[in-house]
Short mmCIF file of C-alpha atoms in Angstrom, two decimals:
data_model
loop_
_atom_site.label_atom_id
_atom_site.label_comp_id
_atom_site.label_asym_id
_atom_site.label_seq_id
_atom_site.Cartn_x
_atom_site.Cartn_y
_atom_site.Cartn_z
CA ARG R 1 106.48 79.53 96.35
CA LYS R 2 109.14 78.04 98.15
CA GLU R 3 109.15 74.26 97.87
CA VAL R 4 109.20 73.83 101.73
CA GLU R 5 107.97 76.87 103.72
CA GLN R 6 107.98 77.02 107.38
CA ASP R 7 107.08 79.57 110.41
CA PRO R 8 109.47 81.99 110.51
CA GLY R 9 109.84 82.09 114.33
CA PRO R 10 111.90 82.35 116.52
CA PHE R 11 109.90 80.85 118.71
CA ASN R 12 110.48 81.92 123.11
CA VAL R 13 108.52 79.19 125.24
CA PRO R 14 108.97 78.84 128.58
CA GLU R 15 109.97 75.55 130.11
CA GLY R 16 107.26 72.88 130.31
CA ALA R 17 105.15 75.72 127.75
CA THR R 18 103.67 73.21 124.09
CA VAL R 19 104.64 74.75 121.38
CA ALA R 20 103.69 73.74 117.68
CA PHE R 21 105.11 73.90 114.31
CA ASN R 22 104.64 74.24 110.56
CA CYS R 23 105.18 73.47 107.56
CA THR R 24 103.62 73.55 103.65
CA TYR R 25 105.24 72.23 100.11
CA SER R 26 104.48 72.45 97.18
CA ASN R 27 105.64 69.19 95.39
CA SER R 28 102.38 67.13 96.03
CA ALA R 29 104.53 63.74 94.35
CA SER R 30 106.06 64.15 97.45
CA GLN R 31 106.80 60.47 99.20
CA SER R 32 108.46 60.15 102.55
CA PHE R 33 108.36 63.56 105.46
CA PHE R 34 111.07 64.07 108.06
CA TRP R 35 111.87 66.65 110.89
CA TYR R 36 115.34 67.28 111.80
CA ARG R 37 116.97 68.96 114.50
CA GLN R 38 119.99 71.40 113.98
CA ASP R 39 122.21 72.69 116.82
CA CYS R 40 123.61 75.90 116.65
CA ARG R 41 126.73 75.24 114.23
CA LYS R 42 126.14 71.76 114.21
CA GLU R 43 124.60 68.59 111.36
CA PRO R 44 121.18 68.84 111.26
CA LYS R 45 120.01 65.42 112.53
CA LEU R 46 117.04 63.39 111.94
CA LEU R 47 114.63 63.44 115.12
CA MET R 48 111.55 62.00 113.41
CA SER R 49 109.87 60.47 110.25
CA VAL R 50 106.06 61.74 109.47
CA TYR R 51 103.48 59.26 108.23
CA SER R 52 99.74 59.59 106.81
CA SER R 53 98.68 58.66 110.35
CA GLY R 54 100.46 61.43 112.48
CA ASN R 55 103.45 59.60 114.96
CA GLU R 56 104.40 60.29 117.94
CA ASP R 57 107.86 60.04 120.34
CA GLY R 58 107.47 60.90 123.58
CA ARG R 59 106.84 64.20 123.99
CA PHE R 60 107.21 64.80 120.24
CA THR R 61 104.40 64.52 117.77
CA ALA R 62 104.23 64.94 113.45
CA GLN R 63 101.04 64.81 111.53
CA LEU R 64 100.90 65.39 108.49
CA ASN R 65 98.09 66.17 105.73
CA ARG R 66 98.92 65.01 102.12
CA ALA R 67 95.64 66.79 100.76
CA SER R 68 96.57 70.49 102.32
CA GLN R 69 100.66 69.25 101.76
CA TYR R 70 101.32 70.02 105.49
CA ILE R 71 102.95 68.87 108.31
CA SER R 72 103.59 69.95 111.28
CA LEU R 73 104.86 69.36 114.98
CA LEU R 74 103.83 68.92 118.29
CA ILE R 75 106.58 69.43 121.14
CA ARG R 76 104.84 69.23 124.83
CA ASP R 77 107.19 70.03 127.75
CA SER R 78 108.95 71.47 126.51
CA LYS R 79 112.67 71.33 127.73
CA LEU R 80 115.62 73.75 127.87
CA SER R 81 117.73 70.87 125.80
CA ASP R 82 114.56 71.37 122.41
CA SER R 83 116.68 74.84 122.19
CA ALA R 84 117.32 74.01 118.58
CA THR R 85 116.82 75.20 114.98
CA TYR R 86 113.75 72.70 113.38
CA LEU R 87 113.89 72.22 110.10
CA CYS R 88 110.81 70.16 107.70
CA VAL R 89 112.39 68.15 105.58
CA VAL R 90 110.46 66.53 102.06
CA ASN R 91 111.82 63.92 99.90
CA ALA R 92 110.43 63.17 95.91
CA LYS R 93 112.54 60.23 94.73
CA ASN R 94 115.23 60.74 96.63
CA ASP R 95 115.59 63.93 96.42
CA MET R 96 115.12 65.92 100.02
CA ARG R 97 114.33 69.49 100.33
CA PHE R 98 114.84 71.14 103.50
CA GLY R 99 112.99 74.06 104.62
CA ALA R 100 114.61 76.95 106.02
CA GLY R 101 113.82 76.38 109.64
CA THR R 102 112.38 77.41 112.86
CA ARG R 103 114.16 78.52 115.80
CA LEU R 104 113.26 77.41 118.83
CA THR R 105 114.80 78.64 122.35
CA VAL R 106 113.67 77.12 125.68
CA LYS R 107 113.70 79.47 129.26
CA PRO R 108 113.90 78.47 132.90
CA ASN W 1 128.16 60.55 112.93
CA ALA W 2 127.09 57.74 111.52
CA GLY W 3 129.94 56.83 109.02
CA VAL W 4 129.33 59.94 106.98
CA MET W 5 133.05 61.84 107.05
CA GLN W 6 133.73 65.31 105.78
CA ASN W 7 137.33 67.27 105.88
CA PRO W 8 138.33 69.03 106.86
CA ARG W 9 136.43 70.34 109.79
CA HIS W 10 137.35 73.84 109.36
CA LEU W 11 138.92 75.73 105.82
CA VAL W 12 140.35 79.57 105.74
CA ARG W 13 141.15 80.59 102.38
CA ARG W 14 142.27 84.11 100.93
CA ARG W 15 139.89 85.36 98.07
CA GLY W 16 140.86 84.59 95.19
CA GLN W 17 142.14 80.94 96.45
CA GLU W 18 140.69 77.53 95.32
CA ALA W 19 138.53 75.11 98.54
CA ARG W 20 137.84 71.11 98.02
CA LEU W 21 136.06 70.37 100.51
CA ARG W 22 135.55 66.03 100.69
CA CYS W 23 132.75 64.00 101.66
CA SER W 24 132.73 59.42 101.92
CA PRO W 25 129.68 58.53 102.21
CA MET W 26 128.17 55.71 104.62
CA LYS W 27 130.16 52.61 103.83
CA GLY W 28 127.92 50.63 101.35
CA HIS W 29 126.52 54.13 99.33
CA SER W 30 127.26 55.62 96.64
CA HIS W 31 125.10 58.92 96.79
CA VAL W 32 126.03 61.84 97.98
CA TYR W 33 124.09 65.26 98.58
CA TRP W 34 125.85 68.62 99.18
CA TYR W 35 124.07 71.30 100.86
CA ARG W 36 125.35 74.71 101.77
CA GLN W 37 124.39 76.25 105.00
CA LEU W 38 124.90 80.14 105.14
CA PRO W 39 125.21 82.39 108.33
CA GLU W 40 121.92 82.21 109.60
CA GLU W 41 119.92 80.56 106.92
CA GLY W 42 118.68 77.59 106.62
CA LEU W 43 120.32 74.53 104.31
CA LYS W 44 120.01 74.99 100.46
CA PHE W 45 121.02 71.99 98.01
CA MET W 46 123.67 72.42 95.69
CA VAL W 47 124.19 68.72 94.60
CA TYR W 48 123.34 65.44 94.05
CA LEU W 49 125.96 62.88 92.88
CA GLN W 50 126.37 59.25 92.51
CA LYS W 51 129.70 57.15 91.83
CA GLU W 52 131.53 58.69 88.61
CA ASN W 53 128.04 60.56 87.77
CA ILE W 54 126.34 64.05 88.33
CA ILE W 55 122.84 63.34 88.93
CA ASP W 56 120.83 66.94 89.84
CA GLU W 57 122.88 69.83 89.69
CA SER W 58 119.98 72.34 89.72
CA GLY W 59 121.23 74.66 92.68
CA MET W 60 125.29 74.77 91.74
CA PRO W 61 126.17 78.41 90.99
CA LYS W 62 127.06 78.43 87.52
CA GLU W 63 130.66 79.74 87.77
CA ARG W 64 133.74 78.94 89.93
CA PHE W 65 131.63 75.63 91.78
CA SER W 66 131.91 72.34 90.39
CA ALA W 67 131.82 68.77 92.05
CA GLU W 68 132.53 65.40 91.39
CA PHE W 69 132.64 61.68 92.59
CA PRO W 70 135.09 59.53 90.96
CA LYS W 71 134.79 55.77 91.49
CA GLU W 72 137.83 55.80 93.61
CA GLY W 73 137.54 58.38 96.60
CA PRO W 74 136.05 60.92 97.82
CA SER W 75 133.10 62.94 96.82
CA ILE W 76 134.94 66.39 96.02
CA LEU W 77 133.60 69.95 96.21
CA ARG W 78 135.76 72.23 94.58
CA ILE W 79 135.06 76.24 94.77
CA GLN W 80 137.29 78.14 92.86
CA GLN W 81 138.30 82.08 93.12
CA VAL W 82 136.62 82.10 96.88
CA VAL W 83 135.04 84.77 97.59
CA ARG W 84 133.64 86.43 101.29
CA GLY W 85 130.26 85.58 99.99
CA ASP W 86 131.33 81.47 100.00
CA SER W 87 131.66 82.00 103.67
CA ALA W 88 129.26 79.32 104.73
CA ALA W 89 128.85 75.42 106.31
CA TYR W 90 128.86 72.84 103.83
CA PHE W 91 127.95 70.05 104.84
CA CYS W 92 127.13 66.46 102.73
CA ALA W 93 124.87 64.06 103.38
CA SER W 94 124.51 60.34 102.56
CA PRO W 95 121.09 58.97 102.21
CA GLY W 96 119.32 55.88 104.46
CA GLU W 97 117.08 53.31 102.70
CA TYR W 98 114.02 54.72 105.53
CA TYR W 99 115.16 57.15 107.60
CA GLY W 100 116.42 60.38 105.54
CA TYR W 101 119.39 61.31 105.06
CA THR W 102 122.72 61.25 107.71
CA PHE W 103 124.74 64.39 107.50
CA GLY W 104 128.39 64.76 108.12
CA SER W 105 129.51 66.72 110.39
CA GLY W 106 130.52 69.91 107.86
CA THR W 107 133.26 71.72 106.38
CA ARG W 108 132.99 75.49 107.62
CA LEU W 109 134.72 77.85 104.77
CA THR W 110 135.90 81.30 105.97
CA VAL W 111 136.91 83.24 103.84
CA VAL W 112 139.52 86.46 104.43
#
């Protein structure tokens, strides 16, 4: 089993749609969780941290379920500029492991 | 990009040559992580280094690849006798205390 598994995608959605990405992790000792965004041929950049109580940043909502070892990212009112690959990242004792990423394309 | 410097940005090597990739972490940080991203694939952990120490090299191929982070100077990822399958983007990252990693812009290695 992979350490961090994500929806394979790709997701192709129209502008304004709501889209959700899921991620599961295998290491129960994982301590912190993140979503990164990677644009084509660029480096990954931190999108948001994921907190146990769930957290929201504008159109983005992240959820964590430690019991099920599951993380999600919800994007509301998709914009063309949201097109990117979204990486789920799990950290255990300063050892960050990345999911393979889910590609999102938002179309006009 | 918040101070993680990688060079070169692009590197072209012929099969059999050596490739040296450099990474300087954020100022005041002494840890670096190296990741490889093959075309159309996700990031794969390679190695985690502190100054003068390799902490975890479980992701490094057993042959031809080595990494170091000397007391002075940048971290170096070295690939000997490169093959076409080594063509990839190589990213290094510097851990932040609360906000995950900050990545360098990467080195895109092309083996011809």
